[in-house]
Short mmCIF file of C-alpha atoms in Angstrom, two decimals:
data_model
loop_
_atom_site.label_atom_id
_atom_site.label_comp_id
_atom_site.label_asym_id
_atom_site.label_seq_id
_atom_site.Cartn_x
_atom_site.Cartn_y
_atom_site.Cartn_z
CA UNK A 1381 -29.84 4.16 -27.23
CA UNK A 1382 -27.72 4.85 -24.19
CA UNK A 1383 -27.90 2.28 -21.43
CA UNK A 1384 -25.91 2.23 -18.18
CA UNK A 1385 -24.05 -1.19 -17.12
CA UNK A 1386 -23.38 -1.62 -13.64
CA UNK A 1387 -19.80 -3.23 -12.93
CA UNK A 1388 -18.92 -2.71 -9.13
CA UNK A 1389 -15.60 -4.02 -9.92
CA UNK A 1390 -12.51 -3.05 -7.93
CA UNK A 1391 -10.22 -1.25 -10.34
CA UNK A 1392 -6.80 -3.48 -9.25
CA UNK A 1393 -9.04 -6.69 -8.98
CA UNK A 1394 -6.46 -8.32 -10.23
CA UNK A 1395 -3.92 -7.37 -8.21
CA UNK A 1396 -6.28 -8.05 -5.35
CA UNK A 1397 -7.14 -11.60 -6.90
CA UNK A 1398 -3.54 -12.51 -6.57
CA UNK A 1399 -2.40 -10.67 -3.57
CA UNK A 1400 -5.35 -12.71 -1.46
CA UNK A 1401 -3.94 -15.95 -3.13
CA UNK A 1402 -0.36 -14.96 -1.76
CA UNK A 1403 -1.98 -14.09 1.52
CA UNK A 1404 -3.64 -17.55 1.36
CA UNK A 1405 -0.28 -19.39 0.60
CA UNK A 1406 1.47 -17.25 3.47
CA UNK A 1407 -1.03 -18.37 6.11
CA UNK A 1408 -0.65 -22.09 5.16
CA UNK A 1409 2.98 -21.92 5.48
CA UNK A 1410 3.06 -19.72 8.44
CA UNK A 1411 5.07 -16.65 7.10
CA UNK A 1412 5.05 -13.19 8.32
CA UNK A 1413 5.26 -11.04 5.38
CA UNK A 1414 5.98 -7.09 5.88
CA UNK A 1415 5.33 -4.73 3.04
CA UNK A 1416 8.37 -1.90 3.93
CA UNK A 1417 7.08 1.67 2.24
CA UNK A 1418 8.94 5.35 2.22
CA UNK A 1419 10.18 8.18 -0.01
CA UNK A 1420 13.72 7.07 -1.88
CA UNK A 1421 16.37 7.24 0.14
CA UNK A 1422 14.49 7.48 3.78
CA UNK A 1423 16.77 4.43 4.89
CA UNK A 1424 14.59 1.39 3.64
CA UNK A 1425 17.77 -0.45 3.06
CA UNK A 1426 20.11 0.51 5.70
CA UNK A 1427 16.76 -0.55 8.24
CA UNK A 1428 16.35 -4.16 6.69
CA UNK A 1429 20.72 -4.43 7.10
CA UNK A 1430 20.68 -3.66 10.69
CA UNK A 1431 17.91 -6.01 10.85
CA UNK A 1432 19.25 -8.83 9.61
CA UNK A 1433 22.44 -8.32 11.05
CA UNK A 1434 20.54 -8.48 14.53
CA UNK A 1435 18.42 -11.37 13.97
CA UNK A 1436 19.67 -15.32 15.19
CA UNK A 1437 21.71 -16.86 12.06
CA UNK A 1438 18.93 -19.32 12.08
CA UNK A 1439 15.86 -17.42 11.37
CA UNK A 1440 14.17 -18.38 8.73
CA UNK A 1441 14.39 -14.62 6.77
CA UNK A 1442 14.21 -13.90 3.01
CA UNK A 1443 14.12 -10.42 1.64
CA UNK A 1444 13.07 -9.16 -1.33
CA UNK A 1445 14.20 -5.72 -2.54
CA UNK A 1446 12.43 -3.58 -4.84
CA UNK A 1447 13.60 -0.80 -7.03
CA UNK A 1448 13.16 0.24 -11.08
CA UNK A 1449 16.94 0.06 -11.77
CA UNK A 1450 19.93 -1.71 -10.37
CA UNK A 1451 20.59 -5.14 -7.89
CA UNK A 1452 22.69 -2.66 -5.54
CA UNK A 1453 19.92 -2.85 -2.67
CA UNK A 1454 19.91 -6.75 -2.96
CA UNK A 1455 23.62 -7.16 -2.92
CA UNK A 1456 24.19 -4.88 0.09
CA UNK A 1457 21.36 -7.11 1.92
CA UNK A 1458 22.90 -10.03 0.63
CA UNK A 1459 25.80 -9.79 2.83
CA UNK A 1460 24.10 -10.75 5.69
CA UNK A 1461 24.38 -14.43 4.27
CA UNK A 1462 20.14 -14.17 4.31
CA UNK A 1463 18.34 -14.86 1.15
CA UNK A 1464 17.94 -12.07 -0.62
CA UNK A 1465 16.27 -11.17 -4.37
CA UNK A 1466 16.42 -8.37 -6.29
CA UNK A 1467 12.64 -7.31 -8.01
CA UNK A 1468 13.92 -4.74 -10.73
CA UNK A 1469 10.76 -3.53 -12.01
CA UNK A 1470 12.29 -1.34 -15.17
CA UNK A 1471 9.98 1.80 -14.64
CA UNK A 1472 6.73 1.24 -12.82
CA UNK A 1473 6.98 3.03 -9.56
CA UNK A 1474 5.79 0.31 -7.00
CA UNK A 1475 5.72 -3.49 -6.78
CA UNK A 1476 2.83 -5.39 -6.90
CA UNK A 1477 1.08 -8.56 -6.39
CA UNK A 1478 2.30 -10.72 -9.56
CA UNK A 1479 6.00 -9.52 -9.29
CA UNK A 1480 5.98 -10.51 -5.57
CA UNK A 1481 4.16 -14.61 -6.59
CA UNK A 1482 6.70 -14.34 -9.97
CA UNK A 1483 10.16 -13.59 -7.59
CA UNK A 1484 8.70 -16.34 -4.85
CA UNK A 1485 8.21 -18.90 -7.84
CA UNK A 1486 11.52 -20.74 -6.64
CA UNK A 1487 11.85 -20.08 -2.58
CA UNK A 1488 9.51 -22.88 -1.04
CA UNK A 1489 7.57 -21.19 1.30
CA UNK A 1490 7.67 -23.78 3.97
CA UNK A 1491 11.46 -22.65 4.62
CA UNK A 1492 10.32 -19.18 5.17
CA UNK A 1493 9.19 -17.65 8.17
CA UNK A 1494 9.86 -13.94 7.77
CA UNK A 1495 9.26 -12.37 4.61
CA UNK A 1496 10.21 -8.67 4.13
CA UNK A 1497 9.30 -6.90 1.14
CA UNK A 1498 11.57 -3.28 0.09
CA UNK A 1499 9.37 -1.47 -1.89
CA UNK A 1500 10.53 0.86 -4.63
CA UNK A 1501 11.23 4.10 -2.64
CA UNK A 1502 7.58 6.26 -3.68
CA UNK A 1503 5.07 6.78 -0.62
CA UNK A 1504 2.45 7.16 -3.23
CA UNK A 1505 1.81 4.19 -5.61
CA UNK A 1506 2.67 1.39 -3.33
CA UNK A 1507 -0.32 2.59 -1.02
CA UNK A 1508 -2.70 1.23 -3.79
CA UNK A 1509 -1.25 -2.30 -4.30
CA UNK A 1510 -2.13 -5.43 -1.99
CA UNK A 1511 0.85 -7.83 -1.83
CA UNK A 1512 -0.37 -10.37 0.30
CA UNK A 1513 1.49 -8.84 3.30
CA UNK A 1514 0.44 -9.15 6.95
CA UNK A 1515 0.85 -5.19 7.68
CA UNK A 1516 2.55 -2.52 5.60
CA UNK A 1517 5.00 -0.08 7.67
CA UNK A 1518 5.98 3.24 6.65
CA UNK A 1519 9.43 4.84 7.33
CA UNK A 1520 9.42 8.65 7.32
CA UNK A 1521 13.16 10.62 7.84
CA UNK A 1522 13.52 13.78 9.59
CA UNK A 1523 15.40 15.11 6.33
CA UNK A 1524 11.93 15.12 5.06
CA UNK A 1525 9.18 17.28 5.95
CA UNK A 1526 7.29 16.74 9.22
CA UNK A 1527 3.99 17.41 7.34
CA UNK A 1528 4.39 14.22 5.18
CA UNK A 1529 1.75 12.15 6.64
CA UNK A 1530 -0.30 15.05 5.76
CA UNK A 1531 0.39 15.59 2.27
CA UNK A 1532 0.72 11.40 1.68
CA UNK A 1533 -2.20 10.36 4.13
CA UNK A 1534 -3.20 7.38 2.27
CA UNK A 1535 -0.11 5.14 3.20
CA UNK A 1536 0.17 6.26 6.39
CA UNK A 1537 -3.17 5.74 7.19
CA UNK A 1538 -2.83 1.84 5.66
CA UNK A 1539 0.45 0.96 7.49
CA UNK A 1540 0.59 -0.39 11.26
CA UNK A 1541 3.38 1.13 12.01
CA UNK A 1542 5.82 4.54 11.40
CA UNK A 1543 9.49 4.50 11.85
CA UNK A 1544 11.14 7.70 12.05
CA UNK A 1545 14.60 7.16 10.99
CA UNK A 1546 17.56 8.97 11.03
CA UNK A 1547 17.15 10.37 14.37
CA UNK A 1548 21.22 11.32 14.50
CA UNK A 1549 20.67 14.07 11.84
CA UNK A 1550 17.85 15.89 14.32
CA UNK A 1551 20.55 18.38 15.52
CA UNK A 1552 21.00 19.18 11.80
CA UNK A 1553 17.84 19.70 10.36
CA UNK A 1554 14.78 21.79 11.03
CA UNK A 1555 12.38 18.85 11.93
CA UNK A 1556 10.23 19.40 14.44
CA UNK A 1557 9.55 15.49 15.94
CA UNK A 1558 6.67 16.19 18.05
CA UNK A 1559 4.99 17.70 15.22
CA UNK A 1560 5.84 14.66 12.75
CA UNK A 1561 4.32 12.22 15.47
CA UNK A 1562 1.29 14.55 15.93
CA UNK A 1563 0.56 14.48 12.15
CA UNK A 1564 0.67 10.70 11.92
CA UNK A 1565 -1.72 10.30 14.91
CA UNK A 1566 -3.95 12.81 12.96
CA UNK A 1567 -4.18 10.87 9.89
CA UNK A 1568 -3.83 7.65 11.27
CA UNK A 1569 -5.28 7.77 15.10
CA UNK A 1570 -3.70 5.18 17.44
CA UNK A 1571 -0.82 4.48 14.80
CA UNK A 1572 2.14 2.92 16.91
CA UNK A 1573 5.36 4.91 15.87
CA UNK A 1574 9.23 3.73 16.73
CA UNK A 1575 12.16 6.40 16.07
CA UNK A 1576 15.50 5.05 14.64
CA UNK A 1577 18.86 6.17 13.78
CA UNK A 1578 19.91 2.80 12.33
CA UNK A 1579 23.61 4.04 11.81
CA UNK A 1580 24.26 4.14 15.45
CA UNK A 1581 21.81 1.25 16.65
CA UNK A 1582 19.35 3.98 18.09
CA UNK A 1583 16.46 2.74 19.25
CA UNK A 1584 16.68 -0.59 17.01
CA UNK A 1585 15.53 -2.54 20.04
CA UNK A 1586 12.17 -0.89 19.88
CA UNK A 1587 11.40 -1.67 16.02
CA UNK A 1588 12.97 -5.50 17.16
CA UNK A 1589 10.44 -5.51 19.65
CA UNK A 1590 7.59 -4.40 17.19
CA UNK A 1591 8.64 -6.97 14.86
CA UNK A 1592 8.83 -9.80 17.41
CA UNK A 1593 5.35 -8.89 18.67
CA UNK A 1594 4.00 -8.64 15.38
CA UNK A 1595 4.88 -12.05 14.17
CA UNK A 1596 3.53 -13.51 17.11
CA UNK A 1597 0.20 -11.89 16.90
CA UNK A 1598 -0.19 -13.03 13.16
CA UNK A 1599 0.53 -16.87 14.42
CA UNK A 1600 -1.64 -16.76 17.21
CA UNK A 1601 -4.49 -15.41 14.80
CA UNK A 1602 -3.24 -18.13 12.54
CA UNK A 1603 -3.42 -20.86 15.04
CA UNK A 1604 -7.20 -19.82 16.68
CA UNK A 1605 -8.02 -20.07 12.90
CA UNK A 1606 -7.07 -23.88 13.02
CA UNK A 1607 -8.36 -24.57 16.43
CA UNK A 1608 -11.48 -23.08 15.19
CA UNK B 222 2.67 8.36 -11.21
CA UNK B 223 1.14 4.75 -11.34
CA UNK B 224 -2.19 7.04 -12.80
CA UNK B 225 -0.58 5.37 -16.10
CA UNK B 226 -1.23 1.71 -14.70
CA UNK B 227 -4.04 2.47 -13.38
CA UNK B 228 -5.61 3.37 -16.76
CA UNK B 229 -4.31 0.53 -18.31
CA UNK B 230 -5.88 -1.50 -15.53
CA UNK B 231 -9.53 0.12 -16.53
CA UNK B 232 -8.79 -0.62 -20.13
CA UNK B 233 -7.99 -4.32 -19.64
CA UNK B 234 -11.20 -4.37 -17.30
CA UNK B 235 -12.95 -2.62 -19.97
CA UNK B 236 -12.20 -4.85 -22.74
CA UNK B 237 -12.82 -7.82 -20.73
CA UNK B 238 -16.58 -6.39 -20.03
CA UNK B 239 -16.78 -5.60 -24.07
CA UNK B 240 -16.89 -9.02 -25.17
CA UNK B 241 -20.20 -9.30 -23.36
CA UNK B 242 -21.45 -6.40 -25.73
CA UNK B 243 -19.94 -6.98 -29.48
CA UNK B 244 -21.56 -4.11 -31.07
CA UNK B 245 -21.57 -1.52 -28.10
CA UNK B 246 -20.12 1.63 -28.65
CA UNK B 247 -18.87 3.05 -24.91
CA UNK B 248 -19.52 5.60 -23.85
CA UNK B 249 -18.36 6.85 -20.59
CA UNK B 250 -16.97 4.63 -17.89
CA UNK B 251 -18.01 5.72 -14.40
CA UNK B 252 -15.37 5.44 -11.30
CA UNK B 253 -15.44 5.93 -8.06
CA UNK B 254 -12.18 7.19 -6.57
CA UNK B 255 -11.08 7.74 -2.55
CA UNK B 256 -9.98 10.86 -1.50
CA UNK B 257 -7.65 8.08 0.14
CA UNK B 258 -6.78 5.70 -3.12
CA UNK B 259 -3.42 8.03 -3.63
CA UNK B 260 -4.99 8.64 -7.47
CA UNK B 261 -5.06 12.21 -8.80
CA UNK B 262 -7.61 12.46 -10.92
CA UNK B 263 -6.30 14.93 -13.68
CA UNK B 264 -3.17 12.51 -14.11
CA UNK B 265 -5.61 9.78 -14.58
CA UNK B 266 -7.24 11.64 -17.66
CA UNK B 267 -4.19 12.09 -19.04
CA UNK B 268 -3.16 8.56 -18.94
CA UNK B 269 -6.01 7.52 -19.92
CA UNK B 270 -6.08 9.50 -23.28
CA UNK B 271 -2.77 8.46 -23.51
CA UNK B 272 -3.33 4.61 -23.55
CA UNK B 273 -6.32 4.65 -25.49
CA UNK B 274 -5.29 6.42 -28.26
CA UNK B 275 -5.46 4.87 -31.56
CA UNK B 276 -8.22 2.18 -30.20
CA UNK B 277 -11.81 1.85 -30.11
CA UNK B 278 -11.95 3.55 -26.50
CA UNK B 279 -10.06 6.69 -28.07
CA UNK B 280 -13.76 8.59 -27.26
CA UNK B 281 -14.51 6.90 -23.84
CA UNK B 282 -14.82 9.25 -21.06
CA UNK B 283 -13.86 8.78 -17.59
CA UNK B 284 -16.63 10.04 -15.04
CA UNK B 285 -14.82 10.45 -11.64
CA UNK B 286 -16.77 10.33 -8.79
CA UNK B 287 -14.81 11.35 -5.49
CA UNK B 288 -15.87 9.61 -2.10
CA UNK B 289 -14.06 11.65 0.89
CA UNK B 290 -13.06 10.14 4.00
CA UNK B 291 -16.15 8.70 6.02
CA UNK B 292 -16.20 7.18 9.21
CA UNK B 293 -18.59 5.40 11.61
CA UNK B 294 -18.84 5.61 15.49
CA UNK B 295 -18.62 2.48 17.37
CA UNK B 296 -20.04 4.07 19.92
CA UNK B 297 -23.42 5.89 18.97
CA UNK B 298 -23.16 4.53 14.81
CA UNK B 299 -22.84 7.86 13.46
CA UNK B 300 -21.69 7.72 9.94
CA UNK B 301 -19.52 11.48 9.14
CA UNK B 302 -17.04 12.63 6.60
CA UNK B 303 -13.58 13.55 8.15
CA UNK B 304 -13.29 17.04 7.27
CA UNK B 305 -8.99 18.16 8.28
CA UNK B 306 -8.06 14.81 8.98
CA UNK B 307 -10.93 14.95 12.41
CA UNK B 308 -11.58 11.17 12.89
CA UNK B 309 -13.65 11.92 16.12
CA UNK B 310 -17.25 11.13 16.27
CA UNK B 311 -18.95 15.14 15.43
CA UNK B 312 -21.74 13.69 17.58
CA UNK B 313 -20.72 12.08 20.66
CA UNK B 314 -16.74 12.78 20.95
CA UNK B 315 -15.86 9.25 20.94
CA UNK B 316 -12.54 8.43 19.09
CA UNK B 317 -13.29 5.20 18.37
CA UNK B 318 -13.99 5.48 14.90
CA UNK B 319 -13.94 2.79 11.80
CA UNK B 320 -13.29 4.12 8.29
CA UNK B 321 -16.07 3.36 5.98
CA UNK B 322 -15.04 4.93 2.78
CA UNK B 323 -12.32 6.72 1.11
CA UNK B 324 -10.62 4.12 0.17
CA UNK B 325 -12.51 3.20 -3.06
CA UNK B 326 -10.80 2.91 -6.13
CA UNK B 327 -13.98 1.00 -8.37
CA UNK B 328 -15.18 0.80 -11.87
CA UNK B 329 -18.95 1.75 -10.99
CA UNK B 330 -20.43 1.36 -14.59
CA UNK B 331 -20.32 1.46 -18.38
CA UNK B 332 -22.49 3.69 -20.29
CA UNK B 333 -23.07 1.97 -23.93
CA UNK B 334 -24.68 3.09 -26.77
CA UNK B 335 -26.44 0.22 -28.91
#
């Protein structure tokens, strides 16, 4: 006899089980944690350098780079004298939310204020994995197609923010910008969206200023929580 | 392609829900998947015959139900599907819009034989 068993159970519960338990642990220690997602080589990297390079020596920042081979992305970061870790997954295509708890095992979390995650470079796989983070951002680069929030619409309908980077190659390549931003406001109405050419400080101020403003908005939720 | 971890995730949810029914033979294992969960669902059959093979879930079929894009109005409560990426309400205009669905990416049931 055939008989149907209801489950209703998410598929990456347990993913989700330990990315709300890393979400938990971030809010009790007050640290902003950004989940960075693009296509390889869209500038992940050379966005988190210029980053740190621009933020006070004493922030409280720790990085941690994803990718399936090589520590090359963690040692360039770790130049800025930051912490940085290296998550090297050894084939699976995204991080998620036990390699993040695993590679924070031995940073205390009270030291931390800013947490920035690399993901490995895929605008697919990453889409579908909680880490705990207080917003995911996507970076899109005008070497790539301006129809790319169409053809990947799940991550850049999850992330808060775009950042179009490498802005000084526009004169180079066939990318129509207006287009790009009109197909992320498509998928993702109301998305905010910052353009970048990292290599020549363009319009760094503007992600700064997104960053800034995030952080502040997720302590401010964080403290009405405990006044409430 | 994470279809391949996916799969694996069903199977360790799968066996997990087995030990409630020793002798069940399954079936079919209905899913719901989100037009925005990022999972293609041919690459998901594939990985799935590929990690079951060789165990008792070797004959288990995936049933893939697909949930589009739906929103709701905040304005007038219209519930719609987003048909070319149109998030506005069809009924009113407004473009204040929630999503509601899309998103899903669920293990909806287990059809056993006994």
């Amino acid at each position: 006899m055939t008989t149907r068993v209801p489950v209703e159970k998410k598929v990456l519960n347990e993913n989700q089980i330990v990315a709300n338990e890393l979400r938990d642990r971030f809010r009790e220690n007050a640290v902003f944690c950004l989940n960075l997602i693009s296509s390889p080589g869209s500038g992940k990297t050379t966005l988190l350098e210029k980053t740190l390079d621009r933020l006070p020596r004493n922030t409280r920042v720790a990085v941690l780079a994803g990718d399936i081979q090589t520590e090359n992305d963690a040692n360039r970061l770790k130049r800025s004298g930051f912490p940085v870790k290296q998550i090297t997954t050894g084939g699976t295509c995204h991080l998620d939310a036990r390699m993040v708890q695993k590679h924070l095992e031995d940073w205390p979390l009270e030291d931390i204020d800013i947490l920035l995650i690399e993901n490995v470079g895929n605008l697919v796989c990453p889409s579908s994995y909680d880490l705990g983070e207080a917003a995911k951002v996507v970076l899109l680069s005008v070497t790539e197609g301006e129809d790319k929030p169409l053809k990947y619409p799940s991550i850049f309908f999850k992330s808060e923010l775009v950042v179009i980077t490498k802005l000084d190659l526009l004169p180079h390549v066939p990318f129509d910008l207006a287009k790009a931003r009109e197909n992320c406001l498509r998928v993702h109405p109301g998305v905010e969206i910052v353009e970048v050419a990292a290599i020549n400080e363009a319009g760094l101020d503007q992600w700064m200023t997104w960053l800034r403003k995030r952080q502040d908005a997720t302590s401010k939720s964080r403290t009405a929580v405990l006044i409430n | 392609m994470h279809e391949l971890s996916i799969a694996e995730s069903i199977l360790d949810a799968v066996e997990r829900q087995a030990a409630d029914h020793p002798d069940a033979r399954f079936h079919k294992i209905g899913l719901r998947i989100g037009e925005l969960s990022g999972i293609d669902a041919d690459a998901l059959n594939f990985s799935w015959h590929a990690v079951t093979q060789d165990t008792s879930y070797q004959q288990t079929a995936l049933e893939i139900e697909f949930c589009p894009r739906r929103h709701r109005c905040e304005q007038c409560g219209q519930q719609f599907t987003v048909h070319d990426y149109r998030t506005d309400c069809p009924r009113c205009r407004d473009t204040n819009t929630t999503c509601i669905g899309g998103e899903e990416l669920d293990i909806a049931y287990l059809e056993v034989e006994e």
